[in-house]
mmCIF file of C-alpha atoms in Angstrom:
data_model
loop_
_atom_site.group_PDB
_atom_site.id
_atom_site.type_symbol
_atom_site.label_atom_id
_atom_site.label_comp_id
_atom_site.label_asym_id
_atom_site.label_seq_id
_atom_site.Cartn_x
_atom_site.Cartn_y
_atom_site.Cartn_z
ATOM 1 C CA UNK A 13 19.123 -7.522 -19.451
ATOM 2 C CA UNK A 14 16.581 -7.576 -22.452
ATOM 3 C CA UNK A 15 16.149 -3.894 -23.368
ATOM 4 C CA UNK A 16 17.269 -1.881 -26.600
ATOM 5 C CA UNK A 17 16.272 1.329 -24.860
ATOM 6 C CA UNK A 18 18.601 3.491 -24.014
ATOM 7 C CA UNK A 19 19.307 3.888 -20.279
ATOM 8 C CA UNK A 20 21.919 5.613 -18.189
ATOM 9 C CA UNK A 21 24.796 4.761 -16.357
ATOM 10 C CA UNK A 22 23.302 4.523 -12.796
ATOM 11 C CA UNK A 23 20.463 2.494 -14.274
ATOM 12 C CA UNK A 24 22.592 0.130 -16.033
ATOM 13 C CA UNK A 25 24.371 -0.124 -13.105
ATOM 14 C CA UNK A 26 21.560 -1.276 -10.926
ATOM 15 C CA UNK A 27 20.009 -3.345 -13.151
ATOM 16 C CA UNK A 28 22.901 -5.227 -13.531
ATOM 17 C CA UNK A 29 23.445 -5.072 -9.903
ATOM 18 C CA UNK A 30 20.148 -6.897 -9.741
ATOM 19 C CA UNK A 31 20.417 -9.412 -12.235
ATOM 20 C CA UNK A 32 23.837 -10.454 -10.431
ATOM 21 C CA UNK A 33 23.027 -10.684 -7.458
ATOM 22 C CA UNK A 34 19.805 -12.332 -7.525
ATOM 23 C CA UNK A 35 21.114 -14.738 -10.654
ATOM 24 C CA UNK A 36 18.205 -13.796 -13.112
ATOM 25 C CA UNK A 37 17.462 -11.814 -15.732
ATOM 26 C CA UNK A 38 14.891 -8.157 -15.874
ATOM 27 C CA UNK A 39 13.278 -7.171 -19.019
ATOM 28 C CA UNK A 40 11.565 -3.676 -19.466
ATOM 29 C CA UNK A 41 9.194 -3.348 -21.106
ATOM 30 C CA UNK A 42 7.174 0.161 -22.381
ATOM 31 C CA UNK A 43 3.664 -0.111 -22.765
ATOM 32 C CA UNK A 44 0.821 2.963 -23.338
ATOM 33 C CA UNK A 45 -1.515 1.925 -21.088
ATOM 34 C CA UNK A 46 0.837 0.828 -18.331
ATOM 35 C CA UNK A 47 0.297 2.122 -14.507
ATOM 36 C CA UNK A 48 1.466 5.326 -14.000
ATOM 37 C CA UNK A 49 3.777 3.921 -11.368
ATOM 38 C CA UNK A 50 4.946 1.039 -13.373
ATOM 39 C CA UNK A 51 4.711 -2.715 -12.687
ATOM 40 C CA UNK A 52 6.755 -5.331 -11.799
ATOM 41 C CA UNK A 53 5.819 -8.787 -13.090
ATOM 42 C CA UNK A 54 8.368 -10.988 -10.905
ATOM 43 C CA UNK A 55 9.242 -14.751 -10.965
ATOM 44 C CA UNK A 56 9.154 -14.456 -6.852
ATOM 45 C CA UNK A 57 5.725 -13.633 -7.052
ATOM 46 C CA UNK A 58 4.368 -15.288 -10.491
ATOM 47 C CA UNK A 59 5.143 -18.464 -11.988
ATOM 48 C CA UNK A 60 7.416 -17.027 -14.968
ATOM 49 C CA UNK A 61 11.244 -17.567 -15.646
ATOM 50 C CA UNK A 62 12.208 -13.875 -15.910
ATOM 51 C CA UNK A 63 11.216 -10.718 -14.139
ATOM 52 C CA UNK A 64 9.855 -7.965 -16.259
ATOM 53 C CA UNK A 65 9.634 -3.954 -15.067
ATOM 54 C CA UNK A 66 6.376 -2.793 -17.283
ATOM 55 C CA UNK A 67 6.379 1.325 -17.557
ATOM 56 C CA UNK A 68 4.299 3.719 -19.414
ATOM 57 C CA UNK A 69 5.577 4.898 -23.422
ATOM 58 C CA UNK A 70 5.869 8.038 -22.418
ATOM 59 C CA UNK A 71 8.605 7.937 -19.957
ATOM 60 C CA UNK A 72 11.722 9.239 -20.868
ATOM 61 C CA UNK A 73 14.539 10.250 -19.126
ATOM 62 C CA UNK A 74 14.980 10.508 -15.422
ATOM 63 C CA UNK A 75 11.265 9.789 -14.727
ATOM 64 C CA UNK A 76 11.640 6.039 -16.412
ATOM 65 C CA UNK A 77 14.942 5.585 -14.462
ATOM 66 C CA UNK A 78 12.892 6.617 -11.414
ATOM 67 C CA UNK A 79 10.034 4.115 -11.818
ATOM 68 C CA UNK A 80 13.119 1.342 -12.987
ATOM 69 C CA UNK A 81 14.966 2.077 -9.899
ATOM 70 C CA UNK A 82 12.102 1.761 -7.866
ATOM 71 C CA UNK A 83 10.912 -1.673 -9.163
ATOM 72 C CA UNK A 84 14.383 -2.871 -9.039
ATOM 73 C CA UNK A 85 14.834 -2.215 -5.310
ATOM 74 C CA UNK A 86 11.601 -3.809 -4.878
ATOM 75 C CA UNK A 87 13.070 -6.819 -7.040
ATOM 76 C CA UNK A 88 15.847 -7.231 -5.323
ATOM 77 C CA UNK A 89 13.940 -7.509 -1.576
ATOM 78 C CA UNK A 90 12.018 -10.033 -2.931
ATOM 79 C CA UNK A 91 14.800 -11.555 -3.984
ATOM 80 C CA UNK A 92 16.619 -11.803 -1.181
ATOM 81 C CA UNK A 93 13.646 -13.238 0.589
ATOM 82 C CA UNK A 94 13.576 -15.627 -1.291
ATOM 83 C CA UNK A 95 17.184 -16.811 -1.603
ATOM 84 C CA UNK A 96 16.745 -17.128 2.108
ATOM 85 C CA UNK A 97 13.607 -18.789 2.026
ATOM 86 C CA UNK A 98 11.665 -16.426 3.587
ATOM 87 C CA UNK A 99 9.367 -14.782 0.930
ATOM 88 C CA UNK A 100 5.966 -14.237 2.206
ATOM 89 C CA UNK A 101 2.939 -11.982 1.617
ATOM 90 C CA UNK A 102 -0.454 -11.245 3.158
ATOM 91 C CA UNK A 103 -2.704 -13.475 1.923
ATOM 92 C CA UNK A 104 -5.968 -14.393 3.014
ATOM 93 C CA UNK A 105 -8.128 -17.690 3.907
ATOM 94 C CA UNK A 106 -11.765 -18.296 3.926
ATOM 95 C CA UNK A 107 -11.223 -18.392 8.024
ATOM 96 C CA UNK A 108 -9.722 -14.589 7.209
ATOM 97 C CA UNK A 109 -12.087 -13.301 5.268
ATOM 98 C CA UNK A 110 -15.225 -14.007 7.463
ATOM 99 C CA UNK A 111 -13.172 -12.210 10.322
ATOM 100 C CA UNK A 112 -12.640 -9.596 8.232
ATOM 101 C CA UNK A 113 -16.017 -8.878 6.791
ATOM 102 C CA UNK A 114 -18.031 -9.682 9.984
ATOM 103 C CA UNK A 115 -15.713 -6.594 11.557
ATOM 104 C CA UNK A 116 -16.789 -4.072 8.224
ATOM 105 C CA UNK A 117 -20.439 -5.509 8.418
ATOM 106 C CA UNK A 118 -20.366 -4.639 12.556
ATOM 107 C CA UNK A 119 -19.054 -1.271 11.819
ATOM 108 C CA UNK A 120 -21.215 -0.427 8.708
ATOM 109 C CA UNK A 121 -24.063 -1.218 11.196
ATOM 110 C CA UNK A 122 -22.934 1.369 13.523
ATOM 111 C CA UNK A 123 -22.666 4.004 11.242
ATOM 112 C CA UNK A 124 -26.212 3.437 9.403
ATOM 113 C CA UNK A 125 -27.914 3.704 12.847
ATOM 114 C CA UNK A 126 -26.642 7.405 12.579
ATOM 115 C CA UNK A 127 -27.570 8.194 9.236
ATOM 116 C CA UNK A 128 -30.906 9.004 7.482
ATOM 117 C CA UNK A 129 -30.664 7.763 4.194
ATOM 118 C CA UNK A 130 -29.365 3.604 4.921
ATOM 119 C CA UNK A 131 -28.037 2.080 2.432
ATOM 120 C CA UNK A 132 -29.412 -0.307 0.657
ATOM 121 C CA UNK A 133 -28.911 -4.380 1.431
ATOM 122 C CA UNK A 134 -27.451 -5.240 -1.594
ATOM 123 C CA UNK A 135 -25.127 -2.416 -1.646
ATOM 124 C CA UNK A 136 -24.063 -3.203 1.693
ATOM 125 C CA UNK A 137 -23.362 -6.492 1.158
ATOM 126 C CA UNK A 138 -21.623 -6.115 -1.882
ATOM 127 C CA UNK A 139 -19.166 -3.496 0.442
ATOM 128 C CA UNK A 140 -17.826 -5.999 2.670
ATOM 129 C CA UNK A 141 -15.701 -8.033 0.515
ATOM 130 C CA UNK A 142 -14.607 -5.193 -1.852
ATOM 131 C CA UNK A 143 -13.401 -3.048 1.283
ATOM 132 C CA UNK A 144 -11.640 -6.302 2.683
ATOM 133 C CA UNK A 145 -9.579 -6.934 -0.648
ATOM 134 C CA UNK A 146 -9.095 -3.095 -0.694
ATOM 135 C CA UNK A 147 -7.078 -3.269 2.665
ATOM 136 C CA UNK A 148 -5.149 -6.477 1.759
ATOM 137 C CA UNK A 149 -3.736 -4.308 -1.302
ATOM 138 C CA UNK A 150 -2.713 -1.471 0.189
ATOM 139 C CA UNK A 151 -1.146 -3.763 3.357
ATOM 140 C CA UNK A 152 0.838 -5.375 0.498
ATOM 141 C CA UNK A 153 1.876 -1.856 -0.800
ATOM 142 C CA UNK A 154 2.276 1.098 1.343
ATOM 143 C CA UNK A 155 4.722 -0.436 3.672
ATOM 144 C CA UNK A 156 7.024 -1.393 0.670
ATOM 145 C CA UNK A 157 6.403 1.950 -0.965
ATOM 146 C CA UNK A 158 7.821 3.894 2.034
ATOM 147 C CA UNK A 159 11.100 1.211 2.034
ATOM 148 C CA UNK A 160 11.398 1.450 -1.516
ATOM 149 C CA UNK A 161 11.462 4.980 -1.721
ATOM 150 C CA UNK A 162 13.554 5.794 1.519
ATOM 151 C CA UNK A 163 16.186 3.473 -0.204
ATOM 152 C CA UNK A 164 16.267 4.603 -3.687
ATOM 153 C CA UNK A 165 16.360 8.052 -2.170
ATOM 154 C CA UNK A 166 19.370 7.870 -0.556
ATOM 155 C CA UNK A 167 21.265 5.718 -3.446
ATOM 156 C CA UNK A 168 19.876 7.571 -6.343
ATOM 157 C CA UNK A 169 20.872 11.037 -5.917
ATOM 158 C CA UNK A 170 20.751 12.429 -9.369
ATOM 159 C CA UNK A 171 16.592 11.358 -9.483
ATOM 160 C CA UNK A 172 15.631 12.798 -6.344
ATOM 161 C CA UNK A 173 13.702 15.941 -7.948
ATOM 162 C CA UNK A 174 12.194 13.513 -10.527
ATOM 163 C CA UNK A 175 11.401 10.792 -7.581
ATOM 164 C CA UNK A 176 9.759 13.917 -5.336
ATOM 165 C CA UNK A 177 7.526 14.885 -8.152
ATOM 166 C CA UNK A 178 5.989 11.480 -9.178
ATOM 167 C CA UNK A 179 5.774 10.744 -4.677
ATOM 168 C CA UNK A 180 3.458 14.097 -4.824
ATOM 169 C CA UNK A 181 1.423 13.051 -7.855
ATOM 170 C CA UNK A 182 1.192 9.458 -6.332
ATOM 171 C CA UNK A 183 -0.051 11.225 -3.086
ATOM 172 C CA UNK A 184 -2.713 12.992 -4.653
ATOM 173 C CA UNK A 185 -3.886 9.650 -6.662
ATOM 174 C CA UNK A 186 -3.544 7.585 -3.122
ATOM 175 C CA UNK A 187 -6.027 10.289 -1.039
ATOM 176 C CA UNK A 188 -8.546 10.620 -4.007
ATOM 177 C CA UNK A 189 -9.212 6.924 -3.339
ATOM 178 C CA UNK A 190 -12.681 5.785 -2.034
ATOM 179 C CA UNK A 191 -13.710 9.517 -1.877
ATOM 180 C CA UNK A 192 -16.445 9.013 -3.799
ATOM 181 C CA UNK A 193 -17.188 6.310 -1.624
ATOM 182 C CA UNK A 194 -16.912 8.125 1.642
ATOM 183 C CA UNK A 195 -20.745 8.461 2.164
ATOM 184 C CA UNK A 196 -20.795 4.615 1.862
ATOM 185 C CA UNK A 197 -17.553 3.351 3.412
ATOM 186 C CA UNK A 198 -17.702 3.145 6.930
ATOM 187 C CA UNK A 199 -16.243 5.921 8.833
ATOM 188 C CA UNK A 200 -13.692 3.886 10.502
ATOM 189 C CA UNK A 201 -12.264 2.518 7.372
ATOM 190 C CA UNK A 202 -12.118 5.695 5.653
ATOM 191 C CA UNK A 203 -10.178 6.765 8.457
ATOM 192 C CA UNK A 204 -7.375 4.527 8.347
ATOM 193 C CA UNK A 205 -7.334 4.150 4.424
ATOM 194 C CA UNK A 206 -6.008 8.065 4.849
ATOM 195 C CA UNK A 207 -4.330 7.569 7.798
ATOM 196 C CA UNK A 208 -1.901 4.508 6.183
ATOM 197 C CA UNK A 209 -1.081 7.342 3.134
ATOM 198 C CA UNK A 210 -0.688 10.161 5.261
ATOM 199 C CA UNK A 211 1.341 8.576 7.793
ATOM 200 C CA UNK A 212 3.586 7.380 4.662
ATOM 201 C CA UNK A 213 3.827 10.608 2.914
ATOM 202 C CA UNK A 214 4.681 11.934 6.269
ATOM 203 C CA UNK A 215 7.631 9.739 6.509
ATOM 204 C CA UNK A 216 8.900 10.308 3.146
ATOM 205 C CA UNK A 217 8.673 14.103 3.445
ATOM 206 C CA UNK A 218 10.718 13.461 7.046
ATOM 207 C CA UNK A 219 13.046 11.287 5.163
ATOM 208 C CA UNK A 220 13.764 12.970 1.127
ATOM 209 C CA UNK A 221 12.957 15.706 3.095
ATOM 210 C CA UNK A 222 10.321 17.848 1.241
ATOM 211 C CA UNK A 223 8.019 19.810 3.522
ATOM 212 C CA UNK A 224 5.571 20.156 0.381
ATOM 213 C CA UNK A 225 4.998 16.315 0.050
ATOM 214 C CA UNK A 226 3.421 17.163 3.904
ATOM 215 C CA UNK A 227 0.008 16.166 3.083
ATOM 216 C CA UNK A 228 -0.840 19.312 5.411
ATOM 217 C CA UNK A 229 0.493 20.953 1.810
ATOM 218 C CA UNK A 230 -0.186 18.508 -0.734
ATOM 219 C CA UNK A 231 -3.341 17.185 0.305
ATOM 220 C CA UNK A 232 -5.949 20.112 -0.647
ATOM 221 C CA UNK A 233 -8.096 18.397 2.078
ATOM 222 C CA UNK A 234 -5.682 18.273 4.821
ATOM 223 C CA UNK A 235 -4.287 22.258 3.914
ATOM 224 C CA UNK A 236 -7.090 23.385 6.882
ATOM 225 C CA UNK A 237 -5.161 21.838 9.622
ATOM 226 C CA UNK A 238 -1.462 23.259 8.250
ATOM 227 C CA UNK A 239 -2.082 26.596 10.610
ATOM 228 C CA UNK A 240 -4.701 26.022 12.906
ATOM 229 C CA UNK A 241 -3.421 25.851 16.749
ATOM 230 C CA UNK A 242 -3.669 22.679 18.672
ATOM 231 C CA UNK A 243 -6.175 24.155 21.006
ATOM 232 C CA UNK A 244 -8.465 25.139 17.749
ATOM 233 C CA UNK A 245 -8.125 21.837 16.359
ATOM 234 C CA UNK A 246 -9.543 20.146 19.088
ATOM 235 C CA UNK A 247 -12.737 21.782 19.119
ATOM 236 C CA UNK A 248 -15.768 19.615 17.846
ATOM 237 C CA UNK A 249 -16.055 21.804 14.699
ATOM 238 C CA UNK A 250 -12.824 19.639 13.289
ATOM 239 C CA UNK A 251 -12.903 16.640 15.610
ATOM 240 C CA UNK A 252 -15.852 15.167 13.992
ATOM 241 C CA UNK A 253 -14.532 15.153 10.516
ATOM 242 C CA UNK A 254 -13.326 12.213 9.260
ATOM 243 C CA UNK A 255 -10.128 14.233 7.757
ATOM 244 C CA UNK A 256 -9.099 15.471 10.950
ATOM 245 C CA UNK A 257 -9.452 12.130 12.627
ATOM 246 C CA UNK A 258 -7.199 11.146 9.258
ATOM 247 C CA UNK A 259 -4.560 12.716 10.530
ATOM 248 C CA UNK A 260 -4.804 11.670 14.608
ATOM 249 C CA UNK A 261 -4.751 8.407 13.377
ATOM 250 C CA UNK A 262 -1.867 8.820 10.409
ATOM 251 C CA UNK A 263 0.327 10.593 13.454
ATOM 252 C CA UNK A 264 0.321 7.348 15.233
ATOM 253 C CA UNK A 265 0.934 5.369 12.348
ATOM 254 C CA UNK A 266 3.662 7.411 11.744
ATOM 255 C CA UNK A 267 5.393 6.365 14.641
ATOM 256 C CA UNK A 268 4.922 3.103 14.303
ATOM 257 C CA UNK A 269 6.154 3.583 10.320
ATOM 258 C CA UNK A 270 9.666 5.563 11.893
ATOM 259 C CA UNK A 271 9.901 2.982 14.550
ATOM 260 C CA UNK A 272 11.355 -0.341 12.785
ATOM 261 C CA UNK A 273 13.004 2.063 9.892
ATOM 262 C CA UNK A 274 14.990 4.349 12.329
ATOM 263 C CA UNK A 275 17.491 2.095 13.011
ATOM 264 C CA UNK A 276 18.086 1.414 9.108
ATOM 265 C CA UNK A 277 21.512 2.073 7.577
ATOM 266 C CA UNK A 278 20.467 3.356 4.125
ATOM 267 C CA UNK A 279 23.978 3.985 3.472
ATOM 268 C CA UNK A 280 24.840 0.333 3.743
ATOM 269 C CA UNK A 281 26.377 -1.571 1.313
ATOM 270 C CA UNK A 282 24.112 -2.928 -0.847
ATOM 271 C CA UNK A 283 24.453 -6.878 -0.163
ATOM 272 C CA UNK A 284 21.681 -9.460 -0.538
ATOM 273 C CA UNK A 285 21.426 -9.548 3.499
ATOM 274 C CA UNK A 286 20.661 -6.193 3.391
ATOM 275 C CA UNK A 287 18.048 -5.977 1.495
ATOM 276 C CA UNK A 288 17.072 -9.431 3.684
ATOM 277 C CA UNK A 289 17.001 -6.803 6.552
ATOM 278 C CA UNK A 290 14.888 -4.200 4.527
ATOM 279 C CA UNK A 291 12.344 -7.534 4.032
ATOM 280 C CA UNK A 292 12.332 -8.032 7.547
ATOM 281 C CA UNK A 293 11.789 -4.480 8.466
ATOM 282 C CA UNK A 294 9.152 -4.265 6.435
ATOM 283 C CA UNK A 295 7.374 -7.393 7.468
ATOM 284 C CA UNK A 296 7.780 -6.219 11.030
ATOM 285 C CA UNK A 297 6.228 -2.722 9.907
ATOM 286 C CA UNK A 298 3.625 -4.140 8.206
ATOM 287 C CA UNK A 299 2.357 -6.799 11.338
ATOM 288 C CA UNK A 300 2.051 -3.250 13.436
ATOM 289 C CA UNK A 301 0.361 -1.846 11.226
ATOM 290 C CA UNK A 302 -2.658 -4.948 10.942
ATOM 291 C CA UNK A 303 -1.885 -4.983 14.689
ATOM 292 C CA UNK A 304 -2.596 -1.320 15.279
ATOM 293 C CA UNK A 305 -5.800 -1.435 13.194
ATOM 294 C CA UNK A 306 -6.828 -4.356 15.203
ATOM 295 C CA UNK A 307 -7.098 -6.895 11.574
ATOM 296 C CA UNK A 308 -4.494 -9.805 13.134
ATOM 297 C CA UNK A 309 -7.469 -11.800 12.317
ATOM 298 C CA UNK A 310 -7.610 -10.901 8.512
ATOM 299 C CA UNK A 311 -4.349 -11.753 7.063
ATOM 300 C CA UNK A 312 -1.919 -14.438 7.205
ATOM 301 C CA UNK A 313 1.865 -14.404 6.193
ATOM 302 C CA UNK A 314 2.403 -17.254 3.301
ATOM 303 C CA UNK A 315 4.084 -17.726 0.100
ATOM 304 C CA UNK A 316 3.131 -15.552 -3.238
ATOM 305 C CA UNK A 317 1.100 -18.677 -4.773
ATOM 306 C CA UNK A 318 -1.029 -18.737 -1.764
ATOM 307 C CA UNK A 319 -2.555 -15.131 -2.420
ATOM 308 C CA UNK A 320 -3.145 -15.925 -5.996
ATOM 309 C CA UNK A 321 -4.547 -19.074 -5.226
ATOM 310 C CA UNK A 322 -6.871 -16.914 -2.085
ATOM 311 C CA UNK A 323 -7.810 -14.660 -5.481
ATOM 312 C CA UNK A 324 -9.202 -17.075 -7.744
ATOM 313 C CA UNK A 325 -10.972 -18.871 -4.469
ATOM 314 C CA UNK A 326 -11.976 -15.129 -3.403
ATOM 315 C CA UNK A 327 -15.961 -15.810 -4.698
ATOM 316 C CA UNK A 328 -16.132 -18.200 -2.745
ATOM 317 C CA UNK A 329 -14.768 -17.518 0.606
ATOM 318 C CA UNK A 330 -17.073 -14.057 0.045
ATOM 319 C CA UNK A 331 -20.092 -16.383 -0.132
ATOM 320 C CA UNK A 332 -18.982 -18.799 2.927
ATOM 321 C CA UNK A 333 -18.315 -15.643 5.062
ATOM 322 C CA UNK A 334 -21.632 -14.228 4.207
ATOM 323 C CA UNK A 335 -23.779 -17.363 4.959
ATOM 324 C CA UNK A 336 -21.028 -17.606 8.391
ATOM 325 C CA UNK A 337 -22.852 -13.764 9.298
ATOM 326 C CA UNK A 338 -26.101 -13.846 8.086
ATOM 327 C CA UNK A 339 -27.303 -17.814 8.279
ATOM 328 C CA UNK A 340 -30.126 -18.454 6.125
ATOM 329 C CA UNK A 341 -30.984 -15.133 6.082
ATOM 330 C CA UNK A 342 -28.650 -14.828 2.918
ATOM 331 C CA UNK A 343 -29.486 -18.113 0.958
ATOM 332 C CA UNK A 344 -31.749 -16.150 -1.192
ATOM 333 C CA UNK A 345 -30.082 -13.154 -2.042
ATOM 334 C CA UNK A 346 -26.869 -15.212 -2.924
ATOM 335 C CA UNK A 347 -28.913 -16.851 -5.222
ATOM 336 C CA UNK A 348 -30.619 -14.211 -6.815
ATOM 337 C CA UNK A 349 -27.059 -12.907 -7.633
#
């Protein structure tokens, strides 16, 4: 463990935990302009020697052993994936990425035959591949994020105030995304971007449990729905909105969230297949998830290097899938970029 900072018991204790039983080494690291939720730079993922758990200066306390608990649990599934051979991520191919973007472009169509003021070409194209890589983030994240915190809630009792208070702000950060956007982003996609972070929340505020992480409370959007009546709610006045269709879809992803991580034993002790299980659980979430929002066809399972190999290829494959739609029809405006 490279750190002169001091840290407390419990966090010593799982960082060492870590380090043993994945045979390596995690260095924090403070840093002013770090993410809010930290980062963790891994040698699972990367191709570095050492793992490293970057956090912002200004964490002190039980907030930084928050954030270091949280990256460590993350650590230590990737870990054991790993050690067992079985590391993967959702990556993307050229093949991927045209299914992908031929679905957005399909939809975007749809919804600027309904609307007066189209958006222009350019723009439009320009959407496709952003909201593609924006999806194959947050399928990389949210499923983890609800693991990660389930498990650090139940093993980290003393941060559980501190952990509920950085969830909420997280929330709010999570549904402010694309909202400027939501004139431009297809409806669909809007849709299920909230959908995937309420139906999280949802579980979290089931599972820490803290009825004000309900984004029915938290989410000033969402705050209309906390006491209207079923039978009000499904008049056309709300079903129309994309918020309320938000949270249709986020209650079915909810089940399919609580689903693979009822069964979990959070209680369990600690041991590298376990957190093998919490991999597989969350690989297993994650496919009905893609499944559920009918992208099968966008991502494929395989190793870290082949998603950071897909992100320094990702100007290209946009390119290929955009002369695969559009034919000729795009030759000159891919040159004129």
């Amino acid at each position: 463990m490279k750190t002169e900072m001091p840290l407390s018991k419990p966090i010593r204790r799982i960082l060492v935990h870590t380090e043993e039983m994945l045979d390596t080494e995690v260095s924090l690291l403070r840093q002013p302009e770090a993410e809010p939720g930290g980062t963790l730079v891994d040698k699972y993922t990367y191709d570095i020697d050492s793992n490293v758990i970057i956090f912002p200066a200004q964490y002190v306390g039980l907030l930084k052993d928050f954030v270091i608990a949280k990256h460590c649990t993350h650590l230590l599934i990737k870990g054991a994936a790993a050690k067992k051979g079985d590391y993967k991520v959702c990556s993307y191919t050229a093949d991927s990425v045209f299914s992908g973007m031929r679905q957005i472009y399909f939809d975007a169509l749809k919804d600027e035959a309904k609307k007066e003021n189209k958006l222009p070409v350019q723009k439009l194209l320009q959407m496709l591949f952003i909201l593609f890589s924006h999806f194959n983030d947050d399928i990389n994240e949210i499923p983890w994020n609800a693991i990660i915190n389930a498990d650090v809630y139940h093993r980290m009792t003393k941060i559980r105030k501190t952990q509920l208070y950085h969830i909420m702000k997280e929330s709010k950060n999570d549904m402010d995304e694309m909202m400027e956007q939501e004139s431009i982003v297809p409806r669909r996609y809007f849709v299920l971007n909230k959908a995937m972070f309420y139906a999280r929340d949802m579980y979290l505020a089931k599972t820490l449990p803290a009825d004000e992480l309900m984004p029915v409370l938290n989410i000033p959007q969402m705050k209309k729905f906390n006491h209207l009546e079923v039978k009000e709610m499904l008049t056309t006045r709300w079903t129309h909105t994309a918020w309320y269709q938000s949270k249709v879809f986020g209650d079915n992803m909810l089940s399919i969230i609580e689903k693979p991580l009822g069964p979990v034993n959070w209680k369990e002790e600690p041991t590298l297949d376990y957190y093998y299980d919490l991999y597989k659980v969350g690989k297993l979430l994650t496919d009905n998830l893609i499944g559920y929002m009918t992208m099968r066809d966008w991502f494929v399972w395989e190793p870290p290097k082949h998603l950071l190999d897909a992100h320094d290829h990702k100007a290209e494959y946009e390119k290929d899938a955009l002369k695969r739609i559009f034919g000729d029809l795009i030759t000159d405006t891919l040159e004129g970029s």
